[in-house]
PDB file of C-alpha atoms in Angstrom:
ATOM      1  CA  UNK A   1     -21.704  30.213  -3.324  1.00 90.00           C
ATOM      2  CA  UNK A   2     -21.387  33.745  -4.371  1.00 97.00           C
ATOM      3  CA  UNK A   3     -24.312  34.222  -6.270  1.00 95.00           C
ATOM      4  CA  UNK A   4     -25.729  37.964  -6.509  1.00 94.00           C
ATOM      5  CA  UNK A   5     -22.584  39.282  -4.654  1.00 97.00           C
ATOM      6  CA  UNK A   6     -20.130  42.019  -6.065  1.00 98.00           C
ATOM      7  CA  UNK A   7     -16.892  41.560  -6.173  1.00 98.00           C
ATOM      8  CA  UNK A   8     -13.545  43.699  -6.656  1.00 98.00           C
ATOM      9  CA  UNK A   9     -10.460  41.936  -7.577  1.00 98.00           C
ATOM     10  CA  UNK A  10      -7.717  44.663  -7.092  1.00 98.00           C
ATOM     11  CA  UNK A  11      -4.541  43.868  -9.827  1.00 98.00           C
ATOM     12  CA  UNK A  12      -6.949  41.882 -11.377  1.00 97.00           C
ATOM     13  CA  UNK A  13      -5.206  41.321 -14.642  1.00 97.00           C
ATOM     14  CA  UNK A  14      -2.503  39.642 -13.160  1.00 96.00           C
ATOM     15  CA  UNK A  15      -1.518  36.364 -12.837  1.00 95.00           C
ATOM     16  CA  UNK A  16      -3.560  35.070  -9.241  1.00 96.00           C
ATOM     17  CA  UNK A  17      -5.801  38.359 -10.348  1.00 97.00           C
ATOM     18  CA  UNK A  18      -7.505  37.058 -13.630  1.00 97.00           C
ATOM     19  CA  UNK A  19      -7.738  33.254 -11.996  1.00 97.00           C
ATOM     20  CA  UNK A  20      -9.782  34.828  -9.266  1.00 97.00           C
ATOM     21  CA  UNK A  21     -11.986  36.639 -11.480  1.00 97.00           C
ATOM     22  CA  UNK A  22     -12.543  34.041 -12.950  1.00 96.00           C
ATOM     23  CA  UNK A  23     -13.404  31.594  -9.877  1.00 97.00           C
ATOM     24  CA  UNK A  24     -15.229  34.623  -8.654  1.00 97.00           C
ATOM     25  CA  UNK A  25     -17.692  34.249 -11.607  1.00 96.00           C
ATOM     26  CA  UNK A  26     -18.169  30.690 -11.839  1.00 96.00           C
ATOM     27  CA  UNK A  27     -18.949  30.554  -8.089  1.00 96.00           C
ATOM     28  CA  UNK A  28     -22.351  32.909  -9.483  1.00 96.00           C
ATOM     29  CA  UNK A  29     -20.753  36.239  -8.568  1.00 97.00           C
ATOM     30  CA  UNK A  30     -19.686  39.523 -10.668  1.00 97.00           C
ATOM     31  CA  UNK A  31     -15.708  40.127 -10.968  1.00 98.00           C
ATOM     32  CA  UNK A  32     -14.920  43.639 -11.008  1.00 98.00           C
ATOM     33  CA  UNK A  33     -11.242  43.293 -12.460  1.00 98.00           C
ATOM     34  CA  UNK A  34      -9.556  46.119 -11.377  1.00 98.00           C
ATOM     35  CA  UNK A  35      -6.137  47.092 -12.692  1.00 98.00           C
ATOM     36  CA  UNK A  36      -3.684  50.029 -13.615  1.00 97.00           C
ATOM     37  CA  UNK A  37      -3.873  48.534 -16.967  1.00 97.00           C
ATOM     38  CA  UNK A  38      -7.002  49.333 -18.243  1.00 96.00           C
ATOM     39  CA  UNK A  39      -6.593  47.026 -21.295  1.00 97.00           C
ATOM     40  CA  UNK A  40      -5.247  44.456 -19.560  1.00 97.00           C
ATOM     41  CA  UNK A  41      -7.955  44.668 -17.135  1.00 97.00           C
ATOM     42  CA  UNK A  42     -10.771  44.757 -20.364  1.00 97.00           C
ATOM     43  CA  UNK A  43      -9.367  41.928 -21.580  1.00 97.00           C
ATOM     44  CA  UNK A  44      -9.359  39.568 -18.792  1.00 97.00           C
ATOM     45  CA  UNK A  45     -13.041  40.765 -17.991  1.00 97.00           C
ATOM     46  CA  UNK A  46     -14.266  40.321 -21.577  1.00 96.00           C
ATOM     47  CA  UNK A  47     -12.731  36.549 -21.602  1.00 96.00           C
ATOM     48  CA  UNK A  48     -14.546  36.121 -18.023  1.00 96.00           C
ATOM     49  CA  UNK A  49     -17.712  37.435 -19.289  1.00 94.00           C
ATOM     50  CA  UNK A  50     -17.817  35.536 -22.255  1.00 94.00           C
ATOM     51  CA  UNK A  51     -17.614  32.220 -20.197  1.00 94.00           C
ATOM     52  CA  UNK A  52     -19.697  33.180 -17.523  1.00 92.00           C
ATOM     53  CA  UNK A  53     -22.745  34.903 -19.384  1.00 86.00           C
ATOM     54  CA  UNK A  54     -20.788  38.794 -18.370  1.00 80.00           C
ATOM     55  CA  UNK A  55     -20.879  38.034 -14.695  1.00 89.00           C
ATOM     56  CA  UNK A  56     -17.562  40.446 -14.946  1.00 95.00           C
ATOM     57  CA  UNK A  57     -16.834  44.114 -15.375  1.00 94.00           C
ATOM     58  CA  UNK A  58     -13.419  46.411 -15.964  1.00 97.00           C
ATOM     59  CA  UNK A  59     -12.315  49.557 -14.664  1.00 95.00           C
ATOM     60  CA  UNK A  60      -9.089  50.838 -14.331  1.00 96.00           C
ATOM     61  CA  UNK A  61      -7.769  51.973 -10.918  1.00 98.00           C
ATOM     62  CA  UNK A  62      -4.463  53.128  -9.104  1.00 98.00           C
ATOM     63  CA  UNK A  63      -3.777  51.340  -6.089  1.00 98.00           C
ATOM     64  CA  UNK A  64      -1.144  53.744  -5.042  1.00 97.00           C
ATOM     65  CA  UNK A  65      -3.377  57.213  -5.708  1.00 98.00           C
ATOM     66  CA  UNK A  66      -6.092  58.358  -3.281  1.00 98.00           C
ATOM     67  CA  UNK A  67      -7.873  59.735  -6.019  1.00 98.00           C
ATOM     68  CA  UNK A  68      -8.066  56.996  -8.175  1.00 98.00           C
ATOM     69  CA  UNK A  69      -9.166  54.372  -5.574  1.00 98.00           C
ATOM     70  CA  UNK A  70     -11.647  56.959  -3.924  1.00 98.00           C
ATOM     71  CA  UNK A  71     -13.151  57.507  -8.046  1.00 98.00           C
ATOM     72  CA  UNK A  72     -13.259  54.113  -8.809  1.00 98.00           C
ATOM     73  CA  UNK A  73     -15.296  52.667  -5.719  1.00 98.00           C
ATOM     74  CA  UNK A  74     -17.541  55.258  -6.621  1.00 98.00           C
ATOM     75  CA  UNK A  75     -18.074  54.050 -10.428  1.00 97.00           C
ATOM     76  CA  UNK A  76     -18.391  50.614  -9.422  1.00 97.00           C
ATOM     77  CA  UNK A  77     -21.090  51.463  -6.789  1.00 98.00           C
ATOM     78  CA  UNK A  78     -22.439  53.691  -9.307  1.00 97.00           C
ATOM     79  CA  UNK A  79     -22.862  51.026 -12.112  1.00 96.00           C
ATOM     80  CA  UNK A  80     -23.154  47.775  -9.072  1.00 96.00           C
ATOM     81  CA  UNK A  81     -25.642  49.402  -6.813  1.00 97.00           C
ATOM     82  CA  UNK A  82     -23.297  47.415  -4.009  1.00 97.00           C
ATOM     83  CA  UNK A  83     -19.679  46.276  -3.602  1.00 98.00           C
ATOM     84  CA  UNK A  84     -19.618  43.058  -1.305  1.00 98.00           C
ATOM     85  CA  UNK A  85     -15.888  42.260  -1.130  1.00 98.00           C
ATOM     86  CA  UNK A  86     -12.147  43.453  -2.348  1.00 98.00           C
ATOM     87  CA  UNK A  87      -9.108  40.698  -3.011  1.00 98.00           C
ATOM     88  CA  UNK A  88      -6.455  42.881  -2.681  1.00 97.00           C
ATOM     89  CA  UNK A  89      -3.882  41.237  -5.437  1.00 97.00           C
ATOM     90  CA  UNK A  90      -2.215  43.899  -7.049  1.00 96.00           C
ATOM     91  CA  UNK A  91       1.535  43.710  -6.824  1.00 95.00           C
ATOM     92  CA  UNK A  92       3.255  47.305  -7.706  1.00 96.00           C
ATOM     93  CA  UNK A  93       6.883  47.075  -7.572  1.00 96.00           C
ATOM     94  CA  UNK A  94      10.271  49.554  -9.545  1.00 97.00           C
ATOM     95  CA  UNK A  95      11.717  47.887 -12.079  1.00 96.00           C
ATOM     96  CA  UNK A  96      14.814  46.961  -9.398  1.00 96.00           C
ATOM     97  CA  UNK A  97      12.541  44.863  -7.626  1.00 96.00           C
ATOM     98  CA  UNK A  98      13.842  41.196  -7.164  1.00 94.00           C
ATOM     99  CA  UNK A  99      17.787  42.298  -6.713  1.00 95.00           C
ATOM    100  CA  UNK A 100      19.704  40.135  -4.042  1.00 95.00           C
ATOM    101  CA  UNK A 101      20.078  41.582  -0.701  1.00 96.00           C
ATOM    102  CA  UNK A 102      23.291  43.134  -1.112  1.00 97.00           C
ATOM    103  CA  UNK A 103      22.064  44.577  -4.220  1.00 97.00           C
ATOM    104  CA  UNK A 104      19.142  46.697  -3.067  1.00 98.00           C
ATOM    105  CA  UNK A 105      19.516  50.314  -2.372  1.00 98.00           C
ATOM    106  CA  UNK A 106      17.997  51.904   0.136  1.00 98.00           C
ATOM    107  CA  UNK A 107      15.862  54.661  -2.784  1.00 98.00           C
ATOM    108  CA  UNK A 108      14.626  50.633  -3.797  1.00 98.00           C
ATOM    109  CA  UNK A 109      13.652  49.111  -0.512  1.00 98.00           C
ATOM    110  CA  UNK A 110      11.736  52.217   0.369  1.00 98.00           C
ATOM    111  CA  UNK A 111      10.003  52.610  -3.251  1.00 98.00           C
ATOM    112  CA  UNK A 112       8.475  49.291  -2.956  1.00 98.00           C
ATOM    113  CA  UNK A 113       7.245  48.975   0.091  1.00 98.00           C
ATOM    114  CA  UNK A 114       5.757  51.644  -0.056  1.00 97.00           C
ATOM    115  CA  UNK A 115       4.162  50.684  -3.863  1.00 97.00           C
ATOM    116  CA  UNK A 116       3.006  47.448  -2.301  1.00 98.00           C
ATOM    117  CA  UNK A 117       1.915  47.532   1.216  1.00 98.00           C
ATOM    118  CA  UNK A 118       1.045  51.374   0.587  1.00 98.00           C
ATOM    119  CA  UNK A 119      -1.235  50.075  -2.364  1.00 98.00           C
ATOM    120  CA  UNK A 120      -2.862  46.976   0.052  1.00 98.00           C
ATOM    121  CA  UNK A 121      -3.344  49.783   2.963  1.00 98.00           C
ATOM    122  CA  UNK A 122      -4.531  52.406   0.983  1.00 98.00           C
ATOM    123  CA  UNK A 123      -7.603  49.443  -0.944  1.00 98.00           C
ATOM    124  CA  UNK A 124      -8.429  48.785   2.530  1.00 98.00           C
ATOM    125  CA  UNK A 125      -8.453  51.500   4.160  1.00 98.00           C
ATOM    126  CA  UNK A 126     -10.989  53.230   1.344  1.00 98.00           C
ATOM    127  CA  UNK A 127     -13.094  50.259   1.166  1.00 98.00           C
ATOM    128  CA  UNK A 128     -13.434  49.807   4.673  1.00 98.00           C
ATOM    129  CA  UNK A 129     -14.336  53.334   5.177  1.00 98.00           C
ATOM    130  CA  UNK A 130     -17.055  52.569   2.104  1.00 98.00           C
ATOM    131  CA  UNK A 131     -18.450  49.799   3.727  1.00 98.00           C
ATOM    132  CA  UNK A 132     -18.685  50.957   7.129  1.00 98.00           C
ATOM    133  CA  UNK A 133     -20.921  53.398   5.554  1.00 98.00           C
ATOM    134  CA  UNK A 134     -22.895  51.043   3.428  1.00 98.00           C
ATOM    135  CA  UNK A 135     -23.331  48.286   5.753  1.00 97.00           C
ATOM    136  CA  UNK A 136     -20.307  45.949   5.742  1.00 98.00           C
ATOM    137  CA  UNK A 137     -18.603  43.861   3.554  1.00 98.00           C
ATOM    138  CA  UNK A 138     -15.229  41.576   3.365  1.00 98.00           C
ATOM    139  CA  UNK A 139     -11.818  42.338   2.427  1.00 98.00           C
ATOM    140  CA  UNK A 140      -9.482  39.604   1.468  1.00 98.00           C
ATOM    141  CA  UNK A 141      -5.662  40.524   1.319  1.00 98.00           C
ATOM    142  CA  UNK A 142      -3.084  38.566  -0.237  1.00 98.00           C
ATOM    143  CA  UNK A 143       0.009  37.712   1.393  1.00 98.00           C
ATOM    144  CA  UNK A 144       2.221  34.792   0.902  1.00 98.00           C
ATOM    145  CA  UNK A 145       4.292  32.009   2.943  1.00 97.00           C
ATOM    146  CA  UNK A 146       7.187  34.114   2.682  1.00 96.00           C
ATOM    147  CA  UNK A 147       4.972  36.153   4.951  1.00 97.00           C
ATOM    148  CA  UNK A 148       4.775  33.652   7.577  1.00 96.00           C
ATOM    149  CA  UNK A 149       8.572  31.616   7.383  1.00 96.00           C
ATOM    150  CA  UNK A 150      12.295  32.946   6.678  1.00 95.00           C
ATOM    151  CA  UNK A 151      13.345  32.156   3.388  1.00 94.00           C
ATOM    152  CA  UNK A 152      14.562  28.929   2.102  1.00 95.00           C
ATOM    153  CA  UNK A 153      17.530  30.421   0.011  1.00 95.00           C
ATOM    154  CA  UNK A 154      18.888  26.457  -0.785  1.00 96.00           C
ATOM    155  CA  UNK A 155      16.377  26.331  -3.391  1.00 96.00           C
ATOM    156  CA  UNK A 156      17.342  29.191  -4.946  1.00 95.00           C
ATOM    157  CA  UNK A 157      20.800  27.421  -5.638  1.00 94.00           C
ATOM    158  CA  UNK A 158      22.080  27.346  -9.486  1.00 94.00           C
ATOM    159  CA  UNK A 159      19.368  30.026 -10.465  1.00 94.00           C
ATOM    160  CA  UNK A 160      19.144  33.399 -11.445  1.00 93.00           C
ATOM    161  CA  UNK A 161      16.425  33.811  -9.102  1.00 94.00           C
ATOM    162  CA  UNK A 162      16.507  35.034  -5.208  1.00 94.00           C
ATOM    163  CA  UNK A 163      13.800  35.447  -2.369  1.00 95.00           C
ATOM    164  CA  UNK A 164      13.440  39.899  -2.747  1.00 97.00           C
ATOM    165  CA  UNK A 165      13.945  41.054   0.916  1.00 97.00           C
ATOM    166  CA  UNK A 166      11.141  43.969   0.015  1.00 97.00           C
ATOM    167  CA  UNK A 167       8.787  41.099  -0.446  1.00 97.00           C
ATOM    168  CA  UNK A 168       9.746  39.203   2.836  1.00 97.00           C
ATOM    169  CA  UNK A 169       9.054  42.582   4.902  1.00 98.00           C
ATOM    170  CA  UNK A 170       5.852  43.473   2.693  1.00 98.00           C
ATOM    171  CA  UNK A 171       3.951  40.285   2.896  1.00 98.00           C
ATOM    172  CA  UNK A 172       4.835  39.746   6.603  1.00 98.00           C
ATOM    173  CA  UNK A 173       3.601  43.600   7.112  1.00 98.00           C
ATOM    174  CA  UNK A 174       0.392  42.573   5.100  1.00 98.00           C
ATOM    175  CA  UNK A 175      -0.697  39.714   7.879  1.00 98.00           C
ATOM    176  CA  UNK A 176      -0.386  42.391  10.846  1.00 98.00           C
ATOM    177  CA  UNK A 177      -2.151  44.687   8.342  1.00 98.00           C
ATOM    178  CA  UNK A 178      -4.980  42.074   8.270  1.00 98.00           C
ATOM    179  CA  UNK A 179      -5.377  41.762  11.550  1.00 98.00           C
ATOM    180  CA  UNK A 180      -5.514  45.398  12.579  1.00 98.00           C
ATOM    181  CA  UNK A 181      -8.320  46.355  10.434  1.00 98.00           C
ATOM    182  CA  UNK A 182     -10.123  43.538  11.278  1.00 98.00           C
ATOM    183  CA  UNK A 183      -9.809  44.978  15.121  1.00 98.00           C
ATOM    184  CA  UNK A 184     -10.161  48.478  13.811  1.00 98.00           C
ATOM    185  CA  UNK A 185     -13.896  47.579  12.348  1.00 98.00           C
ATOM    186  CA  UNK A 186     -14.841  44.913  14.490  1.00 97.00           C
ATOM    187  CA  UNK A 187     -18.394  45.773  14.937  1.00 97.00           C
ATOM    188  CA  UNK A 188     -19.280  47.246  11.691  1.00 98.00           C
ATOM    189  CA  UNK A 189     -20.104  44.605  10.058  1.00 98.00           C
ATOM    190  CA  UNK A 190     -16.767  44.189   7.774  1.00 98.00           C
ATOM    191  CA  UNK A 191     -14.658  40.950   7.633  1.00 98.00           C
ATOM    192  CA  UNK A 192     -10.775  41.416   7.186  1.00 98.00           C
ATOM    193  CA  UNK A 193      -8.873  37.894   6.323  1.00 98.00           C
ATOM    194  CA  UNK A 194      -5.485  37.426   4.662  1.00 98.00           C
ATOM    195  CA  UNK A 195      -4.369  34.353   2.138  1.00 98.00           C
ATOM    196  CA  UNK A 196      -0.819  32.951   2.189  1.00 98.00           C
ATOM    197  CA  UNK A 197       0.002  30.886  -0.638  1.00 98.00           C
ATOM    198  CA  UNK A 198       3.132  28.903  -1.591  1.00 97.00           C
ATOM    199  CA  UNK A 199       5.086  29.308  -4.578  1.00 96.00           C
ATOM    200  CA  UNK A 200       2.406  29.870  -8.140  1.00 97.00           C
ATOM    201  CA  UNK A 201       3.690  28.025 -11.057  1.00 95.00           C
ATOM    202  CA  UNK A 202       5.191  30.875 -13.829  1.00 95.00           C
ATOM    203  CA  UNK A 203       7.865  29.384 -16.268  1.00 93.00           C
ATOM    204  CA  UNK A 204       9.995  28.997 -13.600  1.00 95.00           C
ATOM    205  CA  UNK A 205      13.700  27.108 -14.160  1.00 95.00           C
ATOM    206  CA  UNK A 206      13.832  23.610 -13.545  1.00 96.00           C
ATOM    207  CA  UNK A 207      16.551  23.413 -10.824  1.00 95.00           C
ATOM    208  CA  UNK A 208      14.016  25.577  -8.868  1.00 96.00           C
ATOM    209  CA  UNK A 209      11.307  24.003  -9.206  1.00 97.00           C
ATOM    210  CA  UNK A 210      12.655  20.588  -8.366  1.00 97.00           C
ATOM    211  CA  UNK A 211      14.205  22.015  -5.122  1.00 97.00           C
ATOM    212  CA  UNK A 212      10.979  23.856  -4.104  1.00 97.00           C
ATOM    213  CA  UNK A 213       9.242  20.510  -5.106  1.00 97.00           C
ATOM    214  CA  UNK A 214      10.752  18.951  -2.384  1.00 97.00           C
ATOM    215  CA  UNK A 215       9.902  20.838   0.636  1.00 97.00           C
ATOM    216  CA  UNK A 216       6.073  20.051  -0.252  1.00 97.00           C
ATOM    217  CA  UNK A 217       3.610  16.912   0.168  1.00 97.00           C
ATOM    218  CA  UNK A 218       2.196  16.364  -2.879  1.00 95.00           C
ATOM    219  CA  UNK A 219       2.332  18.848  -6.000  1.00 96.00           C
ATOM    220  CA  UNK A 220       4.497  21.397  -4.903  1.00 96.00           C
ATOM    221  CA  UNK A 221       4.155  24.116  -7.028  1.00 96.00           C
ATOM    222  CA  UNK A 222       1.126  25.429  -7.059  1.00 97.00           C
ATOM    223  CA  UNK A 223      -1.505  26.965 -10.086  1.00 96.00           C
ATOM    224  CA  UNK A 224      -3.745  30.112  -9.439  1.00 94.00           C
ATOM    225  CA  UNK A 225      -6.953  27.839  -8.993  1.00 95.00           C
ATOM    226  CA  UNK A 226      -5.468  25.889  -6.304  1.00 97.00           C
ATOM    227  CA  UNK A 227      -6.017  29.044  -4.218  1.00 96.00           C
ATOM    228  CA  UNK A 228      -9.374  29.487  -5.592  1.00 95.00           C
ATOM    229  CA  UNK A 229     -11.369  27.264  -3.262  1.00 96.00           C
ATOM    230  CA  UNK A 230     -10.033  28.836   0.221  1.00 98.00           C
ATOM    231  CA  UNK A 231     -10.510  32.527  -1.884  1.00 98.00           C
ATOM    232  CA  UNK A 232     -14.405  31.906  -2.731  1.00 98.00           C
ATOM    233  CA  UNK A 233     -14.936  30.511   0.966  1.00 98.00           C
ATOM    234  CA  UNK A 234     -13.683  33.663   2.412  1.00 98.00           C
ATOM    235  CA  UNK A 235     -15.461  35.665   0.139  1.00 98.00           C
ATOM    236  CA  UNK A 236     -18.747  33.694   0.473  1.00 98.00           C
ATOM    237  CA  UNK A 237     -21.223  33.783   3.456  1.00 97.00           C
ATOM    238  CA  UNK A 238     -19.838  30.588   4.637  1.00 97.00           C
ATOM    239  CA  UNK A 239     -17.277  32.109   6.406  1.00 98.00           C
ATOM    240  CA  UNK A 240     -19.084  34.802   7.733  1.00 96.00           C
ATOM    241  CA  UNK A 241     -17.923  34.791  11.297  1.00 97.00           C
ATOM    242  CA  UNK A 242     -14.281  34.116  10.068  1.00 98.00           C
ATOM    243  CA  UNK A 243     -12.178  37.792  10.918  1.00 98.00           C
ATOM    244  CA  UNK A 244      -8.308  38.618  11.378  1.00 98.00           C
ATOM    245  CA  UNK A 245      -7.276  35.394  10.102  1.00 98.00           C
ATOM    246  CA  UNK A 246      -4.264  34.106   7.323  1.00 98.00           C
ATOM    247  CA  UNK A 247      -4.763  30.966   5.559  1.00 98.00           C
ATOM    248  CA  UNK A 248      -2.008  28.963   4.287  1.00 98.00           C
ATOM    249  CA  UNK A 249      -2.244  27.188   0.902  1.00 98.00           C
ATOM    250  CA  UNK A 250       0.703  25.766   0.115  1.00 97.00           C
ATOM    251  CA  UNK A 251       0.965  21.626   0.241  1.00 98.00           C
ATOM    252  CA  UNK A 252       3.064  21.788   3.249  1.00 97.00           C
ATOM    253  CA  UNK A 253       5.809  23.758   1.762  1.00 96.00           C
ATOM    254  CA  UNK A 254       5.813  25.947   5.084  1.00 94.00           C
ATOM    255  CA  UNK A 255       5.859  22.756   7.973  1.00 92.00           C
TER     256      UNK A 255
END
């Protein structure tokens, strides 16, 4: 499915990050697991590569630093001879991040949404700009259901845990991102499409999870390859005349 293509998984030693390099490989492509953590990033790459006989590289990269993203395309086309696609997964955030409402400062709010959606508009915009000039290629960006609905703050109940308002406005902001710079370079042969999916399972408290559970058709929760499918079909020719679009993986949580 993705055989001979290059592809850049931005934050790619994260959770979804290093499950998509991985899918990315065994669908026949090359990962490029990009990260601010260069070991991290080695490390997931090395474990991919030893699966999928090295269809997977590592470099590190600053999704919040002109210079950085600008320096890395560069090395990857460099080493590559082509980039084909960017996920845009990374997920930069203060260490405030995930305070309840009345909690968050304004210093906070500001910080991260600019760390996040600055990070997913600064990936695209240099990539797109890259493959205008090279010919085209596809840009993936992740948002999430909290993008598309308001919060369901019942399931929150008897947890720690709360639904961060910077993440609301980000991910919603990342779908209208989507869509403008697949209008921006319609015609130049670059595909923009955004992925939405519901809650990933991480060690998450019980209460939660049964609540969240509940909302959903058949698994609920869902684990980083359950996005994988709908992620390699974007990325792969397949979808080729598939632009502006956000797909929703999330067994119904959102109806």
């Amino acid at each position: 499915m993705l055989r001979g293509k290059v592809i850049v998984v931005a934050g790619g030693a994260g959770l979804l990050g290093s499950s998509f390099a991985r899918s990315i490989a065994e669908a026949g492509g090359t990962a490029v697991v990009a990260d601010i953590d260069a070991g991290a990033a080695t490390r997931v790459a090395e474990d991919v590569a030893s699966v999928y006989s090295g269809r997977s590289d590592a470099a590190p990269v600053d999704v919040t630093d002109k210079n950085s993203v600008s320096a890395f395309i560069g090395d990857v086309h460099k080493r590559h001879g082509r980039i084909d696609a960017v996920v845009n997964s990374a997920y930069p955030r203060n260490r405030n991040y995930g305070r309840k409402l009345e909690d968050v400062t304004y210093a906070d709010f500001c910080e991260n949404v600019n760390l996040h959606l600055g990070g997913y508009f600064l990936i695209a915009q240099q990539f797109g700009v890259f493959f205008r000039e090279h010919g085209g290629g596809n840009i993936i960006n992740m948002s999430s259901i909290y993008g598309v609905t308001a919060p369901r703050f019942e399931v929150y109940a008897g947890t720690t845990m709360t639904m961060p308002v910077e993440y609301a406005a980000i991910k919603a902001a990342v779908i209208h991102l989507t869509r403008y710079f697949a209008q921006y370079f319609k015609g130049a042969g670059i595909r923009v499409n955004c992925l939405s999916p519901g809650g990933i399972l991480d060690q998450q408290p019980a209460d939660f999870l049964r609540q969240y559970n509940a909302h959903c058709n058949e698994k609920g929760m869902l684990d980083p390859r359950d996005i994988a499918g709908v992620l390699c079909f974007l990325l792969s020719d397949a979808s080729k005349f598939i632009t502006g679009q956000n797909f929703v993986v999330d067994d119904g949580w959102s109806l």
